[in-house]
mmCIF file of C-alpha atoms in Angstrom:
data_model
loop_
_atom_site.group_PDB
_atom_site.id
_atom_site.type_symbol
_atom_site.label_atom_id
_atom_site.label_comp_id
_atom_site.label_asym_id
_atom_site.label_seq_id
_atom_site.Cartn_x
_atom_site.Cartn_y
_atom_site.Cartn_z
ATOM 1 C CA UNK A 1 -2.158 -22.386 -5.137
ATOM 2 C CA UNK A 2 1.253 -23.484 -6.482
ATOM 3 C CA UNK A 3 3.800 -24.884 -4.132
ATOM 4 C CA UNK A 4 7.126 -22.767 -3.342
ATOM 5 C CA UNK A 5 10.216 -24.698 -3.833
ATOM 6 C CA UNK A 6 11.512 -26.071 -0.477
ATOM 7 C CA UNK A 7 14.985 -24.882 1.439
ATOM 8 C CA UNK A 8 17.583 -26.209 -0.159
ATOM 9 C CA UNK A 9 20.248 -26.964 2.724
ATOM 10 C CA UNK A 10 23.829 -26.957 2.007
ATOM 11 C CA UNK A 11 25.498 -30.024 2.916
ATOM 12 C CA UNK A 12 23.582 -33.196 3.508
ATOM 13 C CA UNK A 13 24.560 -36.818 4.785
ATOM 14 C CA UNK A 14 27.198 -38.491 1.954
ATOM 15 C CA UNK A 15 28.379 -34.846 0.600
ATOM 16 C CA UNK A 16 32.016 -34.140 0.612
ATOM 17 C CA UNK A 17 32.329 -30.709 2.355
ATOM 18 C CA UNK A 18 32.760 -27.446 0.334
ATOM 19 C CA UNK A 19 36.225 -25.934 0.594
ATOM 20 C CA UNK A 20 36.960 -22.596 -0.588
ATOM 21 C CA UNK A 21 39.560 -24.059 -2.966
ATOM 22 C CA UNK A 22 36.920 -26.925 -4.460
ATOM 23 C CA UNK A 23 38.390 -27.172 -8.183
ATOM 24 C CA UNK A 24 36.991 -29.585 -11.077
ATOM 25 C CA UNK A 25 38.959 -31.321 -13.081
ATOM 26 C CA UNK A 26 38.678 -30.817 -16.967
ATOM 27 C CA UNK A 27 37.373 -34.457 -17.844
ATOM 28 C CA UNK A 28 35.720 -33.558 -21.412
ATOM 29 C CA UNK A 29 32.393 -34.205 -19.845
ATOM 30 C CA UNK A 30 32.188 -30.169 -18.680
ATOM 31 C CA UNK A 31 33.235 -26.977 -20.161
ATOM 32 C CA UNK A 32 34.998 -25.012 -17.138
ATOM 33 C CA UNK A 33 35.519 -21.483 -17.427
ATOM 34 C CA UNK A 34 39.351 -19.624 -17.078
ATOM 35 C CA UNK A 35 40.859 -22.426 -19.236
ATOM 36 C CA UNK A 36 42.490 -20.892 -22.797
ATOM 37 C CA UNK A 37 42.398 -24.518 -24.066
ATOM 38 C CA UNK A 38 38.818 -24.528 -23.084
ATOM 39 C CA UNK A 39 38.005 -21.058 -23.915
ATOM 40 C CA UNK A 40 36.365 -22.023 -27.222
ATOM 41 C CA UNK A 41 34.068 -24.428 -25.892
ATOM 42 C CA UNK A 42 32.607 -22.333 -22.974
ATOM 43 C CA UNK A 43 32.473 -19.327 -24.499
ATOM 44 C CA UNK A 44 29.895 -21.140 -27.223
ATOM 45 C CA UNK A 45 27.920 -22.083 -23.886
ATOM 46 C CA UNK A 46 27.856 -18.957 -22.318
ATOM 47 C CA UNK A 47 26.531 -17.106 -24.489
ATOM 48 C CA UNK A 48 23.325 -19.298 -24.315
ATOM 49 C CA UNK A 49 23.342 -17.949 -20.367
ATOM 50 C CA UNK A 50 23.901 -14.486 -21.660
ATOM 51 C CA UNK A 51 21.302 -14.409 -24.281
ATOM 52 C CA UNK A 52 18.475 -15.881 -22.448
ATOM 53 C CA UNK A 53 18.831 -14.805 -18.764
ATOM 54 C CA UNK A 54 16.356 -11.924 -19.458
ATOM 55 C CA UNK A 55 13.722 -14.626 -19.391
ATOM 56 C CA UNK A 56 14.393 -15.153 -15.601
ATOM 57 C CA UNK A 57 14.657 -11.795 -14.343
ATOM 58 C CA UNK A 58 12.373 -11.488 -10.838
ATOM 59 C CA UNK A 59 11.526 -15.563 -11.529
ATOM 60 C CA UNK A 60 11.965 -18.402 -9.572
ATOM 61 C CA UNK A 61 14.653 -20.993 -11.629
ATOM 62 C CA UNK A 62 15.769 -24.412 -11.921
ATOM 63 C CA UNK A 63 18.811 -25.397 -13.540
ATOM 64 C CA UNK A 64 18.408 -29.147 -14.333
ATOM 65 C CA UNK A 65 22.113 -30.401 -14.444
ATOM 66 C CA UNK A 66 24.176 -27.129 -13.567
ATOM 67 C CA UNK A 67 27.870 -28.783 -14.013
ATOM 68 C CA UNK A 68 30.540 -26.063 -12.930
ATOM 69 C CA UNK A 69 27.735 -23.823 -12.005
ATOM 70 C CA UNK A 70 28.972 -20.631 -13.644
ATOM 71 C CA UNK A 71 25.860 -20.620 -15.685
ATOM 72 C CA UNK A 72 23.382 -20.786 -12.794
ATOM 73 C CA UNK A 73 25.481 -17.778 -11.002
ATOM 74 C CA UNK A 74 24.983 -16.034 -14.262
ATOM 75 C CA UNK A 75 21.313 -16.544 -13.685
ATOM 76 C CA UNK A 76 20.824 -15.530 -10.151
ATOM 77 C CA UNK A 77 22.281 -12.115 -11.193
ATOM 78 C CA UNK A 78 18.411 -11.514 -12.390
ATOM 79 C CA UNK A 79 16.367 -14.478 -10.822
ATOM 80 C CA UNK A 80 14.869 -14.483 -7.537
ATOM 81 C CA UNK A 81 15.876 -17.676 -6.570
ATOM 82 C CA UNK A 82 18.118 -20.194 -8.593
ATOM 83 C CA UNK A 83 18.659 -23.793 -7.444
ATOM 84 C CA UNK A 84 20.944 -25.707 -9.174
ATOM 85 C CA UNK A 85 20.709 -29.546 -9.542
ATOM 86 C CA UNK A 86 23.344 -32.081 -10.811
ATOM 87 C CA UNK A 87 23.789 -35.651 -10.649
ATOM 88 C CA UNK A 88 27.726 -35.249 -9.527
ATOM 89 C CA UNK A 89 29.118 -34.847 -6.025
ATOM 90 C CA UNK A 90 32.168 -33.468 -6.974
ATOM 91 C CA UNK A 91 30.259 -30.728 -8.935
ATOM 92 C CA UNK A 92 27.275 -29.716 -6.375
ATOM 93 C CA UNK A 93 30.500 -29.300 -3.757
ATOM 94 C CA UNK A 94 32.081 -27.107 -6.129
ATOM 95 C CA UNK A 95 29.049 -25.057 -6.682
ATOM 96 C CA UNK A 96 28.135 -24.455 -3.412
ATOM 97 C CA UNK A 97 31.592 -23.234 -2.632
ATOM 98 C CA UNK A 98 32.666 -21.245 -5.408
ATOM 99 C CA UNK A 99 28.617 -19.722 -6.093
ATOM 100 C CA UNK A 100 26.745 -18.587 -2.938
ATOM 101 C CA UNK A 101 23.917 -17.283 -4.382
ATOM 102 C CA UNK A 102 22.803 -20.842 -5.876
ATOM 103 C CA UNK A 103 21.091 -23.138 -4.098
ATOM 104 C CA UNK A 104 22.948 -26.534 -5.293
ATOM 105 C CA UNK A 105 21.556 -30.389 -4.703
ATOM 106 C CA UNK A 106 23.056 -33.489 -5.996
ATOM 107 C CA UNK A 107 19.929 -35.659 -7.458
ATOM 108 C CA UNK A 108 18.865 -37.634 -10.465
ATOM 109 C CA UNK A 109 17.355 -35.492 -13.098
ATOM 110 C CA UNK A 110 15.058 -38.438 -13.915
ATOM 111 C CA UNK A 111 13.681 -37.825 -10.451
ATOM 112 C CA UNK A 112 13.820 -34.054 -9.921
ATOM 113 C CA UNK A 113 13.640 -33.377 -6.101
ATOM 114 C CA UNK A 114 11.098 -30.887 -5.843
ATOM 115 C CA UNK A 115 7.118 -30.251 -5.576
ATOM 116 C CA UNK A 116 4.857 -30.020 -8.099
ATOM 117 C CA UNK A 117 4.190 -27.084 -9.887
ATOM 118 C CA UNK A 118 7.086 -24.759 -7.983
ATOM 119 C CA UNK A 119 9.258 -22.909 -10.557
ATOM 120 C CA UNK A 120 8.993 -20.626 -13.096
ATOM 121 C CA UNK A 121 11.738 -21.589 -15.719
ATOM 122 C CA UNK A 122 13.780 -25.079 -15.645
ATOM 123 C CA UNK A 123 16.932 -24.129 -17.806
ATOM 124 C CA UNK A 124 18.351 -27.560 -19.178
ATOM 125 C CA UNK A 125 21.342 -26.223 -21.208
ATOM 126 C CA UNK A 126 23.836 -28.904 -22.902
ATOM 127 C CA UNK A 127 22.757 -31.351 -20.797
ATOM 128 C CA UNK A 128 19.831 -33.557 -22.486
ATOM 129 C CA UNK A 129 22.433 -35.090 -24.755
ATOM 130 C CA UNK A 130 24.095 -36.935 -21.508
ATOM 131 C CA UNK A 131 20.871 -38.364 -20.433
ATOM 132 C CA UNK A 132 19.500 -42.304 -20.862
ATOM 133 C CA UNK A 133 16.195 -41.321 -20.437
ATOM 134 C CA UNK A 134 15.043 -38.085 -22.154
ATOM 135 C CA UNK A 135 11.688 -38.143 -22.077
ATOM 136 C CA UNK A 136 11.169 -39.215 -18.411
ATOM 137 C CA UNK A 137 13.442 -35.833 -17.532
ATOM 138 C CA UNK A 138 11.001 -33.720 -19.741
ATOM 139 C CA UNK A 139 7.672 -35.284 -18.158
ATOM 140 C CA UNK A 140 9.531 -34.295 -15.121
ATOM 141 C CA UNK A 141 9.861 -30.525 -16.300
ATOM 142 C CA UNK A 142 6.211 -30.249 -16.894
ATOM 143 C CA UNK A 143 5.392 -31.606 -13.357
ATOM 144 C CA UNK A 144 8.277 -28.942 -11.365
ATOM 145 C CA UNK A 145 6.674 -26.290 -13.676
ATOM 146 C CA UNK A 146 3.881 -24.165 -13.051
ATOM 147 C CA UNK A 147 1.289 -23.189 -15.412
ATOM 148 C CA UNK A 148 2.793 -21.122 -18.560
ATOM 149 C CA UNK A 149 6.449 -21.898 -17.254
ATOM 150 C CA UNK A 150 9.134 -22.270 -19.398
ATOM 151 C CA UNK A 151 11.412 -24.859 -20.427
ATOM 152 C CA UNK A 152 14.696 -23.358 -22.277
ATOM 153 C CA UNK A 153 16.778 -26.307 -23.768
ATOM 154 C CA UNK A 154 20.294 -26.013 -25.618
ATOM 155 C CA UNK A 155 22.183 -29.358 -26.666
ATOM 156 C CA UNK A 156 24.560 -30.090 -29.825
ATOM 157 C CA UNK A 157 22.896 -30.350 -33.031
ATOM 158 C CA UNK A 158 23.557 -34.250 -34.270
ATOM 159 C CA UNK A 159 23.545 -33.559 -37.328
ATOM 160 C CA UNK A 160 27.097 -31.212 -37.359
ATOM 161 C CA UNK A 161 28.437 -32.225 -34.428
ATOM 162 C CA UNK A 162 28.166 -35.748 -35.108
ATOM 163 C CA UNK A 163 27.414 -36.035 -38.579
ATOM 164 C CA UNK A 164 26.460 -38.936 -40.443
ATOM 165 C CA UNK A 165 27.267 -41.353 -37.535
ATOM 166 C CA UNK A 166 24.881 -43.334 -35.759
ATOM 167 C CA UNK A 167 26.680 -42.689 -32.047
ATOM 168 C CA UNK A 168 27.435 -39.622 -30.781
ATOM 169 C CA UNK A 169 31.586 -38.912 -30.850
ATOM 170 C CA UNK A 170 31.660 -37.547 -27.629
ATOM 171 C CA UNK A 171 31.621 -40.585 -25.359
ATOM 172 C CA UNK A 172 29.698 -38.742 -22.853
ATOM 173 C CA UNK A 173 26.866 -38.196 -25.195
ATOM 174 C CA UNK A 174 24.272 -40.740 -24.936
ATOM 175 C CA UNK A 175 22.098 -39.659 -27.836
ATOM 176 C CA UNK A 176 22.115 -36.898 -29.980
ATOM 177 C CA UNK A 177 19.400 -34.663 -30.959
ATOM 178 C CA UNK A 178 18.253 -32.876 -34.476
ATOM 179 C CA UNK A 179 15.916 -29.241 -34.551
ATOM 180 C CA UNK A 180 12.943 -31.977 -35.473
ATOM 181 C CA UNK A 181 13.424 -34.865 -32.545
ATOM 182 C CA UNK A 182 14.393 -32.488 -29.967
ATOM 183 C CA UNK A 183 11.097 -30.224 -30.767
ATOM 184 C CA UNK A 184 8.869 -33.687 -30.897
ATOM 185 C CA UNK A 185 10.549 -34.396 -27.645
ATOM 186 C CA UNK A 186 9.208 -31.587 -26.295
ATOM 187 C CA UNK A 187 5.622 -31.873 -27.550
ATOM 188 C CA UNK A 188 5.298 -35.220 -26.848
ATOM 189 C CA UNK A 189 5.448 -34.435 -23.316
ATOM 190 C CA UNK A 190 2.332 -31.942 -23.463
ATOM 191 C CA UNK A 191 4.931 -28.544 -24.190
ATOM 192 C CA UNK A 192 3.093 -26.365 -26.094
ATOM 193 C CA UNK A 193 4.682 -23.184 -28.372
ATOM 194 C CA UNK A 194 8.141 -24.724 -28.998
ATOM 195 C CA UNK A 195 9.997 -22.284 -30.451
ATOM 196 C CA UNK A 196 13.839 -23.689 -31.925
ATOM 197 C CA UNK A 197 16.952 -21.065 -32.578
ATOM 198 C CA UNK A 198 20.698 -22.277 -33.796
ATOM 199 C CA UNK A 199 24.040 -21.021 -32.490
ATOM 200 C CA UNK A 200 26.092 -20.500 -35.567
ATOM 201 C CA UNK A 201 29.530 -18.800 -35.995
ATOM 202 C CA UNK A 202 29.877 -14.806 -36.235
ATOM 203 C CA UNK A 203 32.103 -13.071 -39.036
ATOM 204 C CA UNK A 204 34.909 -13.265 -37.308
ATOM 205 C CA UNK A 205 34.586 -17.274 -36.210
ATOM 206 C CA UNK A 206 34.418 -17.794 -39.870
ATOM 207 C CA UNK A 207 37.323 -15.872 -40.332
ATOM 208 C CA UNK A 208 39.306 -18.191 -37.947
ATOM 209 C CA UNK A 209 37.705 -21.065 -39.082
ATOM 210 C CA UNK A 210 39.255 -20.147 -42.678
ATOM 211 C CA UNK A 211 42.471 -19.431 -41.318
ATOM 212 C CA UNK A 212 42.650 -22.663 -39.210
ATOM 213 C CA UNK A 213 41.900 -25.098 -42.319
ATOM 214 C CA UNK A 214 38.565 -24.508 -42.653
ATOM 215 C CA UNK A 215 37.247 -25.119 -39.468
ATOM 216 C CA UNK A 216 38.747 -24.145 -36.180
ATOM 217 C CA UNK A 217 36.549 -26.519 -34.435
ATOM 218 C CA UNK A 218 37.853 -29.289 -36.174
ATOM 219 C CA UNK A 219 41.391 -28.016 -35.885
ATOM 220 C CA UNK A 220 41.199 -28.347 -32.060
ATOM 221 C CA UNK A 221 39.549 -31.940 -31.854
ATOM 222 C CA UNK A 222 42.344 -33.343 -34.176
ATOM 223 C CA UNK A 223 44.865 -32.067 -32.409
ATOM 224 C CA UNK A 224 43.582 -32.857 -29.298
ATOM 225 C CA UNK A 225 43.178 -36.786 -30.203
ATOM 226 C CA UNK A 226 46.703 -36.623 -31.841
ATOM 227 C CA UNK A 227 47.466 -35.429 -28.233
ATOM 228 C CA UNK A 228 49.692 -32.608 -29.985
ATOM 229 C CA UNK A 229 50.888 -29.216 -29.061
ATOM 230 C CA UNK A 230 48.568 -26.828 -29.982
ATOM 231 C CA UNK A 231 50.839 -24.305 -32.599
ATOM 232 C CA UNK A 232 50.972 -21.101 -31.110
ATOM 233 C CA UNK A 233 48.516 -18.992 -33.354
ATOM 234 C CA UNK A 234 45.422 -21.645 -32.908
ATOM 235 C CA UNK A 235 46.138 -21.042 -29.132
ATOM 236 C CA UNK A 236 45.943 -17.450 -29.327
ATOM 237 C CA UNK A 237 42.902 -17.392 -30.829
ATOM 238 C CA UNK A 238 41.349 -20.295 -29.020
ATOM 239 C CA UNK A 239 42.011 -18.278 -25.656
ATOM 240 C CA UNK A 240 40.857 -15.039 -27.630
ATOM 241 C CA UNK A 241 37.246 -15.901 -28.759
ATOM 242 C CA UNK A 242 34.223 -14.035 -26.742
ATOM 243 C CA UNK A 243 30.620 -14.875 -26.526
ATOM 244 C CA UNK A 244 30.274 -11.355 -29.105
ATOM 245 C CA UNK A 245 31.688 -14.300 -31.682
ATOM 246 C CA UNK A 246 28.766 -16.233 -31.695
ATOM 247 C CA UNK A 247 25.243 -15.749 -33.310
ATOM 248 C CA UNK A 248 21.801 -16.907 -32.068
ATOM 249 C CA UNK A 249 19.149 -16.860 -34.585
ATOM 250 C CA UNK A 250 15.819 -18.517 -35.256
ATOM 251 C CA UNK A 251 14.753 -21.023 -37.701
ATOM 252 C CA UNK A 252 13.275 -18.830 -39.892
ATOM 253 C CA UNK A 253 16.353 -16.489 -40.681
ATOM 254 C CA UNK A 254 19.449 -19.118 -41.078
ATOM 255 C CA UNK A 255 18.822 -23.453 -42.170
ATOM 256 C CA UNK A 256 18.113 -25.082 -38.345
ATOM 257 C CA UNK A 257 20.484 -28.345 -39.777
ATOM 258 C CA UNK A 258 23.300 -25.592 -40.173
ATOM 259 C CA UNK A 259 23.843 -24.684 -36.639
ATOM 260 C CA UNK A 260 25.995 -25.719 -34.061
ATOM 261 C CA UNK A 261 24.171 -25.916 -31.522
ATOM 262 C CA UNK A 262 20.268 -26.125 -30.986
ATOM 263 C CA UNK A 263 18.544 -23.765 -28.597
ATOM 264 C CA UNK A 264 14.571 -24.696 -28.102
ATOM 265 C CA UNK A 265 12.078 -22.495 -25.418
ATOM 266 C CA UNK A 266 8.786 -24.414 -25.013
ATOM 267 C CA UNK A 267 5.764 -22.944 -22.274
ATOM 268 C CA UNK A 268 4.299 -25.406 -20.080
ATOM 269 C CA UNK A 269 0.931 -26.821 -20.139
#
């Protein structure tokens, strides 16, 4: 009989205590939602959460490094249960004031705190590429999962978001992955059916990304290093873009080493 996960309390010894006012800061570490400057960046990660809840409708979920936590409250709009795990104090005392409905612990993803075999779906999503240890957090996955379980998996893929360099540019990034080392990740840790999609830009992203010098992305980051004003047209449409402005699509209908971001679903042995 698979084990249940256990009662997650809500404060322990060491925690700060929640306050109904708990804000993070914007460190470039997290996307944070209600931010125009940010909008851009966690709109591309929401719509990851929006697209692939379905899978955890009625199911028992962990999210393995839940930053800001609006993901995981995304998620328990479906799920049965959601617990919500992240390495940062500041951000499991945010998420347990700001998002009821999620369980939220502060532990090591290398060591994930709960039984054997007792959820359904462990949703890791831009997380992996922070990690020292990849492959010890996805042995863990298999053992938290039960039989036929699924992992779901989005991170940056290395080779447009930090391409040809041999260290990842965002300094929070430990390693990067590609479509092929992220789904050998996976397998080499007994996953079985890994399936890998891409997040690529929607007409009207590429029509922004024309206007803005060919690539809005890029347009932001420089600006942001110059530590410029942002003109007032790439902050309108920085604060403008929706999840509706991004496209998910699998390997077989767009080039993998084109997208943005990887998305990878793989079913536990």
């Amino acid at each position: 009989m698979s084990a249940t996960v256990p009662d997650v309390p809500r404060s322990s010894p060491g925690d700060p205590p929640p306050s109904a006012d708990s804000v993070l800061t914007l460190t470039g570490e997290r996307t944070i939602p209600d931010l125009d400057v940010e909008n851009y960046w966690f709109r591309r990660h929401q719509v990851v959460y929006q697209r692939l809840a379905g899978r955890c409708a009625g199911r028992e979920v962990l999210e393995a490094g839940c930053g800001e936590g609006y993901g995981a409250d995304l998620i328990a709009d479906v799920a049965r249960r959601v617990v919500a795990v992240d390495y940062d104090e500041a951000a499991v005392a945010h998420v347990r004031a700001r998002y009821p409905r999620v369980e939220a612990m502060r532990a090591n993803l290398a060591e994930l705190p709960l039984p054997d075999a007792s959820v359904d779906i462990v949703v890791n999503f831009q997380v992996i590429e922070h990690l020292w240890d990849q492959a010890q957090f996805v042995t863990e996955c298999v053992r938290v999962l039960r039989r036929g379980g699924l992992l779901m998996v989005s991170t940056p893929n290395r080779i447009t978001f930090s391409p040809g360099r041999d260290t990842p540019i965002n300094p929070f990034h430990t390693r990067e992955l590609n479509a092929g080392e992220l789904t050998e990740l996976l397998v080499d840790a007994g996953f079985r059916e890994v399936s890998v999609s891409g997040v690529f830009h929607g007409p009207r992203l590429r029509e922004l990304d024309a206007r803005h010098g060919g690539s809005i992305i890029e347009a932001q980051i420089g600006l942001a290093m110059a530590g410029a004003p942002w003109p007032a047209e790439l902050a309108a449409d920085v604060a403008a873009v929706t999840c509706d402005d991004f496209e998910i699509l699998e390997s077989g209908c767009r080039d993998i080493d084109d997208s943005l971001d990887l998305i990878a679903i793989a079913v536990a042995p």
